[in-house]
Coordinates of C-alpha atoms and ligand atoms in Angstrom, one line a residue:
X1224 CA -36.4 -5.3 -9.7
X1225 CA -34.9 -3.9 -6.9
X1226 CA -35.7 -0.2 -5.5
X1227 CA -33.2 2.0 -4.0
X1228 CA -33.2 2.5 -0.2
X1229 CA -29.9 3.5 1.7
X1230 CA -31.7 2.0 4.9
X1231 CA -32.1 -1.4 3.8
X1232 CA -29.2 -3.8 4.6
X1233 CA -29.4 -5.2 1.4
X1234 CA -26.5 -4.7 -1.2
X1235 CA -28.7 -4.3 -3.9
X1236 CA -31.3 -2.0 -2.2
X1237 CA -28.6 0.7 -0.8
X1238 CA -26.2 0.4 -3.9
X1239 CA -28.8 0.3 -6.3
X1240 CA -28.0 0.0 -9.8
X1241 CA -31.3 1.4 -11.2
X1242 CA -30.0 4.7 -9.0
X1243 CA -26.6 5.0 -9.8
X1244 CA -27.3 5.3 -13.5
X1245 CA -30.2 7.7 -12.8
X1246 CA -27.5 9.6 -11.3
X1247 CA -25.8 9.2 -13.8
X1248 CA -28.0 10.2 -16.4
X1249 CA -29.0 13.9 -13.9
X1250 CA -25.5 14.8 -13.8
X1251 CA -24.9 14.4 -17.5
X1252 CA -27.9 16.6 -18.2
X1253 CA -26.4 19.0 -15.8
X1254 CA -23.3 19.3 -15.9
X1255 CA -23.5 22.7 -17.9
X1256 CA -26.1 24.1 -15.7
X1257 CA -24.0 26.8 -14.1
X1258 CA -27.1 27.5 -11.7
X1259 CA -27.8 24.3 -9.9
X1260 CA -24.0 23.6 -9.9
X1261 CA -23.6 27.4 -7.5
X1262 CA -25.9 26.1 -5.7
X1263 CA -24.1 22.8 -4.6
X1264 CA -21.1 24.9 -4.4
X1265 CA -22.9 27.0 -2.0
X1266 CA -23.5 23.7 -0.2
X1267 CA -20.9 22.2 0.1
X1268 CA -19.1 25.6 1.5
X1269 CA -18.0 25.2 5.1
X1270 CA -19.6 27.9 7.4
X1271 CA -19.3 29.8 10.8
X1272 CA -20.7 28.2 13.9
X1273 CA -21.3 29.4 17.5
X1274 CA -18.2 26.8 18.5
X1275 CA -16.4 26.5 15.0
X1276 CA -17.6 25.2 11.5
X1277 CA -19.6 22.8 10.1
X1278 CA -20.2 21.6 6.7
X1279 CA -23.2 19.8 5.3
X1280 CA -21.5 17.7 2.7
X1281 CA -23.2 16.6 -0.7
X1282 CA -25.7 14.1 -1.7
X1283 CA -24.3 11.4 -4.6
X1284 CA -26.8 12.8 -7.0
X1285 CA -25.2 16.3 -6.1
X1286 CA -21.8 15.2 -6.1
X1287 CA -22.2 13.4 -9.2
X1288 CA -23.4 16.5 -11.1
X1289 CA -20.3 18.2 -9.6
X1290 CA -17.7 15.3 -10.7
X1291 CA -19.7 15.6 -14.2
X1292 CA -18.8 19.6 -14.3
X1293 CA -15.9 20.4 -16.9
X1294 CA -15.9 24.2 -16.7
X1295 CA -12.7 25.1 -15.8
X1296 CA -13.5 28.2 -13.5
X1297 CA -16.2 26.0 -11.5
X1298 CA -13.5 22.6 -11.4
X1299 CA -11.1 25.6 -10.0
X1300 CA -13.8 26.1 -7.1
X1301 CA -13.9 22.8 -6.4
X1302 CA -10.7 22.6 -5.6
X1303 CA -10.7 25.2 -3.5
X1304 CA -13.5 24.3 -1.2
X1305 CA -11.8 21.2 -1.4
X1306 CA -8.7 22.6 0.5
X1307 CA -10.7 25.1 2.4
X1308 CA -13.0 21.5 4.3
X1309 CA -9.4 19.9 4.7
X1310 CA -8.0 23.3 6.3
X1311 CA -11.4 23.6 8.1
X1312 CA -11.6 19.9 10.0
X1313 CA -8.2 18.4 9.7
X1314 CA -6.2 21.5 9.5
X1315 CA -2.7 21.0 8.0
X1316 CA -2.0 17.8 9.6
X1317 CA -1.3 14.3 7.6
X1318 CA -1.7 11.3 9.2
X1319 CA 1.6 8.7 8.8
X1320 CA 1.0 4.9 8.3
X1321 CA 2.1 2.0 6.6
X1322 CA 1.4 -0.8 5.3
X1323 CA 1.9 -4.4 6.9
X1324 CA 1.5 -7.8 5.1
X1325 CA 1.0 -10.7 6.3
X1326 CA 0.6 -13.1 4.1
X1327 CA 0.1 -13.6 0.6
X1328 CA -1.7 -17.0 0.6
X1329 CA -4.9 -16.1 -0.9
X1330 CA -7.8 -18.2 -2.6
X1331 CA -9.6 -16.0 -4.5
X1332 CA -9.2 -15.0 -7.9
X1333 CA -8.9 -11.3 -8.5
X1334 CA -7.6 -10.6 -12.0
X1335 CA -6.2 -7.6 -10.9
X1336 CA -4.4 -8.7 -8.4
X1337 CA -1.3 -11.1 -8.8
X1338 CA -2.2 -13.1 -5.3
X1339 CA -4.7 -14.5 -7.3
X1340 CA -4.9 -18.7 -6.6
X1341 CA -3.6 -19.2 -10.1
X1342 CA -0.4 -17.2 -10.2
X1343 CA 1.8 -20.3 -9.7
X1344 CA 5.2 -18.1 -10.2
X1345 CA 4.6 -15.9 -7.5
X1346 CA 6.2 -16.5 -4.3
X1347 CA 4.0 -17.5 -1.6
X1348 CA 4.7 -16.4 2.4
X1349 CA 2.8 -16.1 5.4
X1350 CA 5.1 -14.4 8.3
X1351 CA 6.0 -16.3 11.6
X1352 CA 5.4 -14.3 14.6
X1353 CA 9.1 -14.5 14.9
X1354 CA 9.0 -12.4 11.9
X1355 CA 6.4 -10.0 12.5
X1356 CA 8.2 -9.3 15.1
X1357 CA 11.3 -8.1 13.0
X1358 CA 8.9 -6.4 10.5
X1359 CA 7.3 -4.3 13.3
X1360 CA 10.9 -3.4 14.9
X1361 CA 11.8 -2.2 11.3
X1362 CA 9.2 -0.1 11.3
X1363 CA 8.9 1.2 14.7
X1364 CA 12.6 2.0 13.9
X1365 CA 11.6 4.3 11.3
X1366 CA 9.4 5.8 13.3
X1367 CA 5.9 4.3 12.2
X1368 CA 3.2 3.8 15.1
X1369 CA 0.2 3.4 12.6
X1370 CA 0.0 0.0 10.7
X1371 CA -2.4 -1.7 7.9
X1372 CA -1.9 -5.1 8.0
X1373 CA -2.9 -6.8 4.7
X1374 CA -3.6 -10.4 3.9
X1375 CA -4.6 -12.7 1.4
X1376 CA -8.2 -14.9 2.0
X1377 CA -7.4 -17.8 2.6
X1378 CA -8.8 -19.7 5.5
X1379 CA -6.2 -22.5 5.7
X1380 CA -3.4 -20.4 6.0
X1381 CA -4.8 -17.1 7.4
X1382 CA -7.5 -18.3 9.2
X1383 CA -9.0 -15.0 11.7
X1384 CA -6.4 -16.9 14.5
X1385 CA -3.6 -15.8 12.7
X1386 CA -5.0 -12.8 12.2
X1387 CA -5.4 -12.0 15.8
X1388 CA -2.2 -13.2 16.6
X1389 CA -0.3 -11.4 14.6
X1390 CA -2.1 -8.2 15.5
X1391 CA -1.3 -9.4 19.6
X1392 CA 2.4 -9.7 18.7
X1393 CA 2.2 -6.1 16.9
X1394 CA 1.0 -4.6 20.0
X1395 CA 3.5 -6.4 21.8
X1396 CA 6.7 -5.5 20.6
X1397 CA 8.2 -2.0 21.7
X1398 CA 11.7 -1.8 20.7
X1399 CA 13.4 1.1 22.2
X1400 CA 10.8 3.9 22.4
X1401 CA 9.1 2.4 19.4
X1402 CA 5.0 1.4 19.8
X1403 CA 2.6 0.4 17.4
X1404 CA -0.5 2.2 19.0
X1405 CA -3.2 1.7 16.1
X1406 CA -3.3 -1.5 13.9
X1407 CA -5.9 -1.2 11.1
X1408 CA -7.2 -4.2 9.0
X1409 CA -7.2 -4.6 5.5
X1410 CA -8.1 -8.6 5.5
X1411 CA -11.0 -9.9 3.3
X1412 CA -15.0 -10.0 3.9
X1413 CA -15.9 -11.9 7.4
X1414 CA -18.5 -13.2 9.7
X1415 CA -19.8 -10.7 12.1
X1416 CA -18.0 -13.1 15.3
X1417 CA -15.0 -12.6 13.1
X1418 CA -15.3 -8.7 13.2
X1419 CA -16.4 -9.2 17.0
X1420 CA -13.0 -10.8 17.6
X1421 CA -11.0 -8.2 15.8
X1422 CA -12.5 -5.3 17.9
X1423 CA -12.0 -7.4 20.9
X1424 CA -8.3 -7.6 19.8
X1425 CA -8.2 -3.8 19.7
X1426 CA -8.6 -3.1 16.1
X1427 CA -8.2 0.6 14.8
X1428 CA -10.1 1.3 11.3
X1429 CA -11.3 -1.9 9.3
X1430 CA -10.8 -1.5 5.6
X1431 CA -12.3 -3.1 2.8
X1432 CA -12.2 -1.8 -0.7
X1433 CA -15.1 -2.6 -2.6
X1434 CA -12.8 -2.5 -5.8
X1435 CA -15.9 -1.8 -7.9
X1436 CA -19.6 -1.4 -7.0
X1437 CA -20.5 -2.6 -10.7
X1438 CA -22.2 -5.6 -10.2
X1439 CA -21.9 -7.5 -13.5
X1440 CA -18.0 -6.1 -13.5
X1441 CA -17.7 -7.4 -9.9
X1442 CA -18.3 -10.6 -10.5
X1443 CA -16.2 -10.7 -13.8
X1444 CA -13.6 -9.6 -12.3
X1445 CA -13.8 -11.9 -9.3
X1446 CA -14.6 -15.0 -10.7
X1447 CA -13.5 -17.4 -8.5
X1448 CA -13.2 -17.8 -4.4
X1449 CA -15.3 -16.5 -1.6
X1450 CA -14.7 -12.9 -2.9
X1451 CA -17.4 -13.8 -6.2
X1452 CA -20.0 -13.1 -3.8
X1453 CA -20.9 -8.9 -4.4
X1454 CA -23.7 -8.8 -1.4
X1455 CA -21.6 -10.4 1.1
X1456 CA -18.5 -8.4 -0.1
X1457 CA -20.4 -5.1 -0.5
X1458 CA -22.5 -5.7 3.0
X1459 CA -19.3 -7.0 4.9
X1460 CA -19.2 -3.0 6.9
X1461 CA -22.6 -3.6 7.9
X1462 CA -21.3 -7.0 9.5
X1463 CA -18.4 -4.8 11.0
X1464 CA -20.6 -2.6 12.5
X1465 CA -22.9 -5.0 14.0
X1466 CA -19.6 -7.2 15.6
X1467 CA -18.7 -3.1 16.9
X1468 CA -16.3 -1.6 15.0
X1469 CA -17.1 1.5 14.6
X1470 CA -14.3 2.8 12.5
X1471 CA -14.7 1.2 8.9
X1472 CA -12.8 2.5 5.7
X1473 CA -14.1 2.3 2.1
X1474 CA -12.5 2.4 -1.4
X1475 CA -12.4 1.3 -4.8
X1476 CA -9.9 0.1 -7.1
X1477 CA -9.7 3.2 -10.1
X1478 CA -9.9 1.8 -13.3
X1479 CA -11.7 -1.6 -12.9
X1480 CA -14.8 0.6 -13.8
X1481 CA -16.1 3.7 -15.6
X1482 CA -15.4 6.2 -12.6
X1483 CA -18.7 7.9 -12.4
X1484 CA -20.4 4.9 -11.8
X1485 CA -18.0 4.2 -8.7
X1486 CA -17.7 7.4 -7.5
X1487 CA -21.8 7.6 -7.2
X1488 CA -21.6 4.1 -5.8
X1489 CA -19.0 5.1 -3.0
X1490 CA -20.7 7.7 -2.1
X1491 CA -23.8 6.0 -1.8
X1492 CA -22.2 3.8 0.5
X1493 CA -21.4 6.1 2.7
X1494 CA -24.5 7.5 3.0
X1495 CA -26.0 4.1 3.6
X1496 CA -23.6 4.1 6.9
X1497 CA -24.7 7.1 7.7
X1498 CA -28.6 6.3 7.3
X1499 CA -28.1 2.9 9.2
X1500 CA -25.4 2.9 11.6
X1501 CA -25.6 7.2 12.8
X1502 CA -21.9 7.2 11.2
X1503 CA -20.2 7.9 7.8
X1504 CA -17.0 5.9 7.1
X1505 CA -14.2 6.9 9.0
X1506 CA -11.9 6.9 5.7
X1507 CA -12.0 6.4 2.0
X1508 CA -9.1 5.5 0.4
X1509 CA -8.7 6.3 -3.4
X1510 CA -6.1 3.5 -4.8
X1511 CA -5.5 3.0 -8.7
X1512 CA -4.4 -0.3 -10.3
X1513 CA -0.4 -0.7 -10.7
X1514 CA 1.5 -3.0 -12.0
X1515 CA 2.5 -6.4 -10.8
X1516 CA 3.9 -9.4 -10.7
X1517 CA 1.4 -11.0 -13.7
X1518 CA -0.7 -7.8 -14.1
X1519 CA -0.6 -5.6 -16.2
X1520 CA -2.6 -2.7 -15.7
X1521 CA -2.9 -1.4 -19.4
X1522 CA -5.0 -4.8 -19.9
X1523 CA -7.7 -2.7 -18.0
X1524 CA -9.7 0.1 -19.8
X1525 CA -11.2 2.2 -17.5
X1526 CA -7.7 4.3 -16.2
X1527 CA -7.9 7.4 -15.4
X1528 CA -5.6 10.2 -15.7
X1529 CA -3.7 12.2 -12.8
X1530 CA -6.6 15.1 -13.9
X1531 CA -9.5 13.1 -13.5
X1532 CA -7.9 11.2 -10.4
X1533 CA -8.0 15.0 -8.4
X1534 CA -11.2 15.9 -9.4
X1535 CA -12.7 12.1 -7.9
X1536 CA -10.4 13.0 -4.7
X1537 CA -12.1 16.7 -4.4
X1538 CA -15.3 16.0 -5.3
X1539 CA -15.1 12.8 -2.6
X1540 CA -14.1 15.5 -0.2
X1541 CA -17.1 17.8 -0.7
X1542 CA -19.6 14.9 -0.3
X1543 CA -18.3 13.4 2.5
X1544 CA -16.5 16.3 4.8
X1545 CA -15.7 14.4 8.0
X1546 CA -14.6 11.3 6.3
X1547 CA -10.3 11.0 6.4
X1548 CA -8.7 10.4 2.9
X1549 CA -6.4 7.9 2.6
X1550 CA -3.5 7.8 -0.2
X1551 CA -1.0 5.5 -0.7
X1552 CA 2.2 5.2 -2.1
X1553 CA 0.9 3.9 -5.5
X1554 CA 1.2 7.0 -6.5
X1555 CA 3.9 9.1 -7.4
X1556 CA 5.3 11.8 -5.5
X1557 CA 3.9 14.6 -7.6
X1558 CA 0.3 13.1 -7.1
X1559 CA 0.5 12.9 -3.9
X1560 CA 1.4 16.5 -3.5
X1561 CA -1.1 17.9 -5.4
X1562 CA -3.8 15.4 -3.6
X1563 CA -2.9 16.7 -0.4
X1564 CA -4.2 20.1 -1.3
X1565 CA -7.6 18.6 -2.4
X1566 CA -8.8 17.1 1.0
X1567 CA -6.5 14.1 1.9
X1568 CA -5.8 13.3 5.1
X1569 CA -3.5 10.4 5.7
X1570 CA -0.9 8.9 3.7
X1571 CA 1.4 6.4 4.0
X1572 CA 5.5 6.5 3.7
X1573 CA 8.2 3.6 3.2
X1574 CA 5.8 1.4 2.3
X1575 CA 6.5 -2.2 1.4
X1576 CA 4.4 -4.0 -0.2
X1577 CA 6.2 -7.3 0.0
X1578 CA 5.7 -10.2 2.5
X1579 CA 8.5 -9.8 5.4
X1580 CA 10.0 -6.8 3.0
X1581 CA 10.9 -4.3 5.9
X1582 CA 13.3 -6.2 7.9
X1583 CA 15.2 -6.9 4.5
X1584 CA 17.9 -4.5 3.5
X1585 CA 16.9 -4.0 -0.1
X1586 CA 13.2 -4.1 -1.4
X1587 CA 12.2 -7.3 -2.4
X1588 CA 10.0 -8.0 -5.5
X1589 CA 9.3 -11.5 -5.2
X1590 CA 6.3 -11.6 -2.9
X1591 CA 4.8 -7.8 -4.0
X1592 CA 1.4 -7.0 -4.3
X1593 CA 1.9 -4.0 -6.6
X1594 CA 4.9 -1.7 -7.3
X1595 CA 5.8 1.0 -5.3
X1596 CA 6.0 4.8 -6.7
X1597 CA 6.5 6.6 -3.9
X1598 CA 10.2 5.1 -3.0
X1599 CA 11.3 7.4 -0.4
X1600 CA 12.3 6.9 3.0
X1601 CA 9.8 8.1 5.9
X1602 CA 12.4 10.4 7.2
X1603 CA 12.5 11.9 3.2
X1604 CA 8.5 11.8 3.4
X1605 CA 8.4 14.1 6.7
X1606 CA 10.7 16.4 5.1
X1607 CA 9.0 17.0 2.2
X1608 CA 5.2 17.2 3.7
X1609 CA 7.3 19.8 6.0
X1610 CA 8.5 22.4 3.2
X1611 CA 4.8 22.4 1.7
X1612 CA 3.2 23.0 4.9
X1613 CA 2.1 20.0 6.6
X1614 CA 2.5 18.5 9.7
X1615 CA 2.9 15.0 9.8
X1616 CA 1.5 13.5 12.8
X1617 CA 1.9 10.1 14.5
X1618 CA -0.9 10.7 16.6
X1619 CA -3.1 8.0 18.1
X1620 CA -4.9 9.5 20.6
X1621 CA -8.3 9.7 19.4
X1622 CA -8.5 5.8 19.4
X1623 CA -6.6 5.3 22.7
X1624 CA -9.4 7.7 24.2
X1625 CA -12.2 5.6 22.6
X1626 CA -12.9 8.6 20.0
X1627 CA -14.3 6.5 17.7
X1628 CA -17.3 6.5 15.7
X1629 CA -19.6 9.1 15.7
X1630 CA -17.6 10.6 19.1
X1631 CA -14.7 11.0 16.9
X1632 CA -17.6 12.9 14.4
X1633 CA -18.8 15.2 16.6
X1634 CA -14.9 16.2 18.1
X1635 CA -14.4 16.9 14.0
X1636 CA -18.0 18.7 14.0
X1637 CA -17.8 21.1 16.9
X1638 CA -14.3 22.1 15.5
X1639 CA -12.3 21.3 18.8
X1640 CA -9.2 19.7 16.2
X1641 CA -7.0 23.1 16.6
X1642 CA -7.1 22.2 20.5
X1643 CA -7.0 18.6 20.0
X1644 CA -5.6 16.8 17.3
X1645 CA -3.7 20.0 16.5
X1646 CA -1.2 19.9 20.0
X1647 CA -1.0 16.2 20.1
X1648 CA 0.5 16.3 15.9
X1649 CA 2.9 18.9 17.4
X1650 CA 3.9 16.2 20.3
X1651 CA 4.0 13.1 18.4
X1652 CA 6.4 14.9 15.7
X1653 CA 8.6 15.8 18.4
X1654 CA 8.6 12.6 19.5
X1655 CA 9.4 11.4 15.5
X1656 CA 12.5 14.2 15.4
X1657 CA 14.0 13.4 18.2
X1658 CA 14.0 9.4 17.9
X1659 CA 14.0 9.0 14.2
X1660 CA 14.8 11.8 12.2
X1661 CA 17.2 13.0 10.3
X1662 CA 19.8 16.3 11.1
X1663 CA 18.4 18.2 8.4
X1664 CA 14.2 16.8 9.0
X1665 CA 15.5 17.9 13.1
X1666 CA 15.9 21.3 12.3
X1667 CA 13.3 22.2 9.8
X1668 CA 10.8 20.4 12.2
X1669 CA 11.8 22.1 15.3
X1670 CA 11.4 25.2 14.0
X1671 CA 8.0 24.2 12.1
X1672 CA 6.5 23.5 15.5
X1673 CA 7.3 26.2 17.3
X1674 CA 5.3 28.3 14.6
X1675 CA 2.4 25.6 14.6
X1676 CA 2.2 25.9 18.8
X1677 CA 0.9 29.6 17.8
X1678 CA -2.2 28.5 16.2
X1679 CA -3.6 26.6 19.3
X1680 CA -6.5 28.6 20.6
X1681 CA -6.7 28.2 24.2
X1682 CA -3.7 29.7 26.4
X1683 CA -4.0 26.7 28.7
X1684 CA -3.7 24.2 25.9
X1685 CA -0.8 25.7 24.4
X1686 CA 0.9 25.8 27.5
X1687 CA 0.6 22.3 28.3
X1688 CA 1.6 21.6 24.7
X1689 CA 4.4 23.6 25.2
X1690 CA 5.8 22.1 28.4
X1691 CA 5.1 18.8 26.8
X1692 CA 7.3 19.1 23.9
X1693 CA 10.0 20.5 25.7
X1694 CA 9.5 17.5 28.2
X1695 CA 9.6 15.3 24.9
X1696 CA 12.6 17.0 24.0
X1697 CA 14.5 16.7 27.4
X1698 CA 13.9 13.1 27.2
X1699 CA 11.3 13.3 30.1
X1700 CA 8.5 12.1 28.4
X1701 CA 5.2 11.1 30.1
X1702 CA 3.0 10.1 27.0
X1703 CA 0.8 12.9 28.1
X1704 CA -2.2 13.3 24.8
X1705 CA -5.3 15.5 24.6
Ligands
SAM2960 N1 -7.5 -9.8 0.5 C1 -8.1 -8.7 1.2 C2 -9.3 -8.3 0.4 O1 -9.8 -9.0 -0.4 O2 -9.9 -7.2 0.6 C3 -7.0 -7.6 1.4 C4 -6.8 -6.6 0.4 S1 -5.4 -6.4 -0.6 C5 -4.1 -7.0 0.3 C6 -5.5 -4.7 -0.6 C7 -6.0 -4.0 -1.8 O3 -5.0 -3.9 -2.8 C8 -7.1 -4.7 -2.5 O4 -8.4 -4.5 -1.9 C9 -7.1 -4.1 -3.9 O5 -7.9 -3.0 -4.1 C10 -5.6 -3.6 -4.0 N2 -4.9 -4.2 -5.1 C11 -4.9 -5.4 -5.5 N3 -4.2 -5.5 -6.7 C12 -3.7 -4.3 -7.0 C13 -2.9 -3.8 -8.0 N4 -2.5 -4.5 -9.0 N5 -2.7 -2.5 -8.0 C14 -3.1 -1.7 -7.0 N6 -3.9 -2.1 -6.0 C15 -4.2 -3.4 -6.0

């Protein structure tokens, strides 16, 4: 049988089974203890440093025992400390992207999804670079500069060329003062030259969810297609890391699998990144199933509800404190809100999750991966993260200065966000106001900013910031980020 070692590059050695229900079993047996679960409070409390805050995040069998935890007063302090680590490293900022897919040609045979090789009724496309082209003007016209491009497997029709080509022409395009400056990857598993020649193309964040880390599930619900195989699946960010990307993003799919068993697993993960490569993941993503074309998602047991779903998301953030959380527009406007008090910090807005379905007028179902909650418009999005005191930022910076990896880590760990990340949100938003927004999104933003400009510690930096915007705003721009 296989032990448990997070330093071992073998799937069944860091994401041990034997381990995960061990955890399992601790947190069950303490979940009432009101004593141990202070002290992992008490640990997973940001605190005072000589140059800002730090936080020492949580261990999975810690976090476990917390996600176990029903007493309503200690679930309430999760939540906050939840908040107060979000507040602490990220601040108030969200993070804008969307979604970008490619192609649906696929070849494997995920039940839960309906690009699965058997689903004969669905409509198959694969976008010309002609298109692409019209899908990232469509964005950049909304005012997007952060993709995920999605994509089937399938290496006859989306072989890694297209891949890279595709990303090229994304980079390519800038229509009016539209860019796309970051293009993360959501494509399958890959060889470790095939993750070489993504960061060669300039790749932000590579994402793969690992939809479940149950094995026996895994390969139930997987049955057919390159995907079957767990240990390459589940040791693909290892491969990423060895071709240099040093941004990777992790998930699972909620309700393939009991969620304590994933959330341990996750965290695990993470961990076994951290042992083995000096860095955590750079996000975690926290989708749920939807409905689709030929899925429906009450055939799966293991759902969770909206209460459950916020305690994964805070308990995620108290493990794993420098680690972004990523939401999507699967859920509904009201989830999202209350999410974004619990530690996440990047969500995407006017998705489309359709093949070539944002240079089309109305939203197409044919080709859709899953439906849609969150209909509103980016413009509606911005507002509305504005009036419960957010900023969303279109800021890019970090990656254009090759703050990646752990460099991005220790930026986050020292604390140097407010005089960072904090003035170049404040810029980018101008930017978003002027060029895409709406009168009414104009006004409240304008007048958000100029109270968010206060918080920036040093003098100097909020004098640059200050000139820049008004630069930005005289139509003088220079691009200028910290
Ligand atoms: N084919 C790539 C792969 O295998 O990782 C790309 C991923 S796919 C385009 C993006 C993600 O959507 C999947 O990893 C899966 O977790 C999620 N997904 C699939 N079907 C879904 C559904 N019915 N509802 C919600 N999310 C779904």
């Amino acid at each position: 049988m296989a032990e448990y070692n997070p330093k071992s590059l073998k799937a069944e050695e860091f994401i041990n089974d034997g381990e995960i229900m061990e955890t399992l079993r601790y947190a069950e047996e303490n979940k009432n203890n009101t004593e141990l679960i202070d002290e992992i409070l008490k640990k997973a409390r940001p605190y005072k440093t000589e140059n800002g805050c730090r936080c020492r995040g949580l261990t999975h069998r810690e976090a476990s025992v917390l996600l176990a935890c029903d007493i309503p007063e200690k679930v309430e302090e999760i939540y906050k400390i939840a908040e107060e680590i979000k507040l602490a490293f990220y601040g108030n900022r969200i993070v804008m992207f969307a979604p970008l897919y490619l192609s649906n040609y696929c070849v494997n045979g995920c039940v839960y999804c309906p690009y699965h090789l058997k689903n004969k009724h669905i409509a198959r496309k694969k976008l010309t670079q002609e298109e692409v082209k019209k899908e990232v003007i469509a964005l950049q016209d909304m005012g997007h500069k952060r993709l995920a491009i999605e994509a089937g497997e399938d290496p006859q029709n989306n072989p890694i060329e297209y891949i890279l080509d595709c990303i090229k022409t994304i980079y390519s395009v800038n229509h009016k003062n539209g860019a796309i400056r970051r293009v993360n990857v959501n494509i399958a598993a890959t060889t470790v030259e095939n993750y070489r020649k993504l960061k060669d193309a300039g790749i932000g964040t590579y994402i793969l969810f690992q939809e479940t880390y149950h094995k026996e599930s895994y390969l139930k619900l997987h049955p057919t297609g390159p995907k079957h195989n767990y240990d390459y699946h589940t040791e693909a960010m290892d491969r990423a890391m060895e071709g240099g990307i040093d941004d990777v993003g992790l998930g699972v799919l909620f309700g393939l699998e009991l969620y304590k068993y994933e959330f341990a697993g996750l965290i695990m993960h993470a961990e076994h990144l951290e042992a083995v490569h000096g860095v955590g993941p750079h996000t975690i993503s926290v989708p749920r199933i939807k409905r689709a074309d030929d899925i429906d998602p009450s055939a799966f047991d293991n759902s969770i509800s909206d209460e459950i779903f916020a305690k994964i998301t805070a308990c995620i953030r108290l493990a794993v404190p420098y680690t972004g959380m990523i939401i999507s527009t699967r859920e509904s406007e009201e989830v999202r809100g209350k999410l974004l008090n619990l530690g996440v910090s990047q969500i995407s807005g006017a998705s489309r999750t359709s093949v070539g379905g944002y240079a089309e007028e109305e939203r197409p179902h044919d080709t859709e991966q899953f439906d849609v909650s969150d209909q509103r418009t980016l413009d509606e999005v911005v507002y509305w993260l504005m009036t419960k005191g957010h900023i969303p930022s279109f800021c890019t910076a970090c990656y254009r200065e090759g703050r990646t990896g752990d460099r991005f880590m220790s930026l986050c760990k020292n604390g140097q966000i407010l005089n960072c990340c904090h003035p170049n949100a404040l810029m980018t938003l101008t930017e978003f106001l002027v060029d895409y927004a709406s009168e009414k999104t104009k006004k409240l933003g304008f007048e958000v900013i100029e109270k968010e400009l206060e918080k920036i510690p040093n003098p100097k930096v909020k004098e640059i910031a200050r000139e820049n915007i008004e630069n930005i705003k005289n139509s003088n721009r220079r691009d200028f980020r910290f």
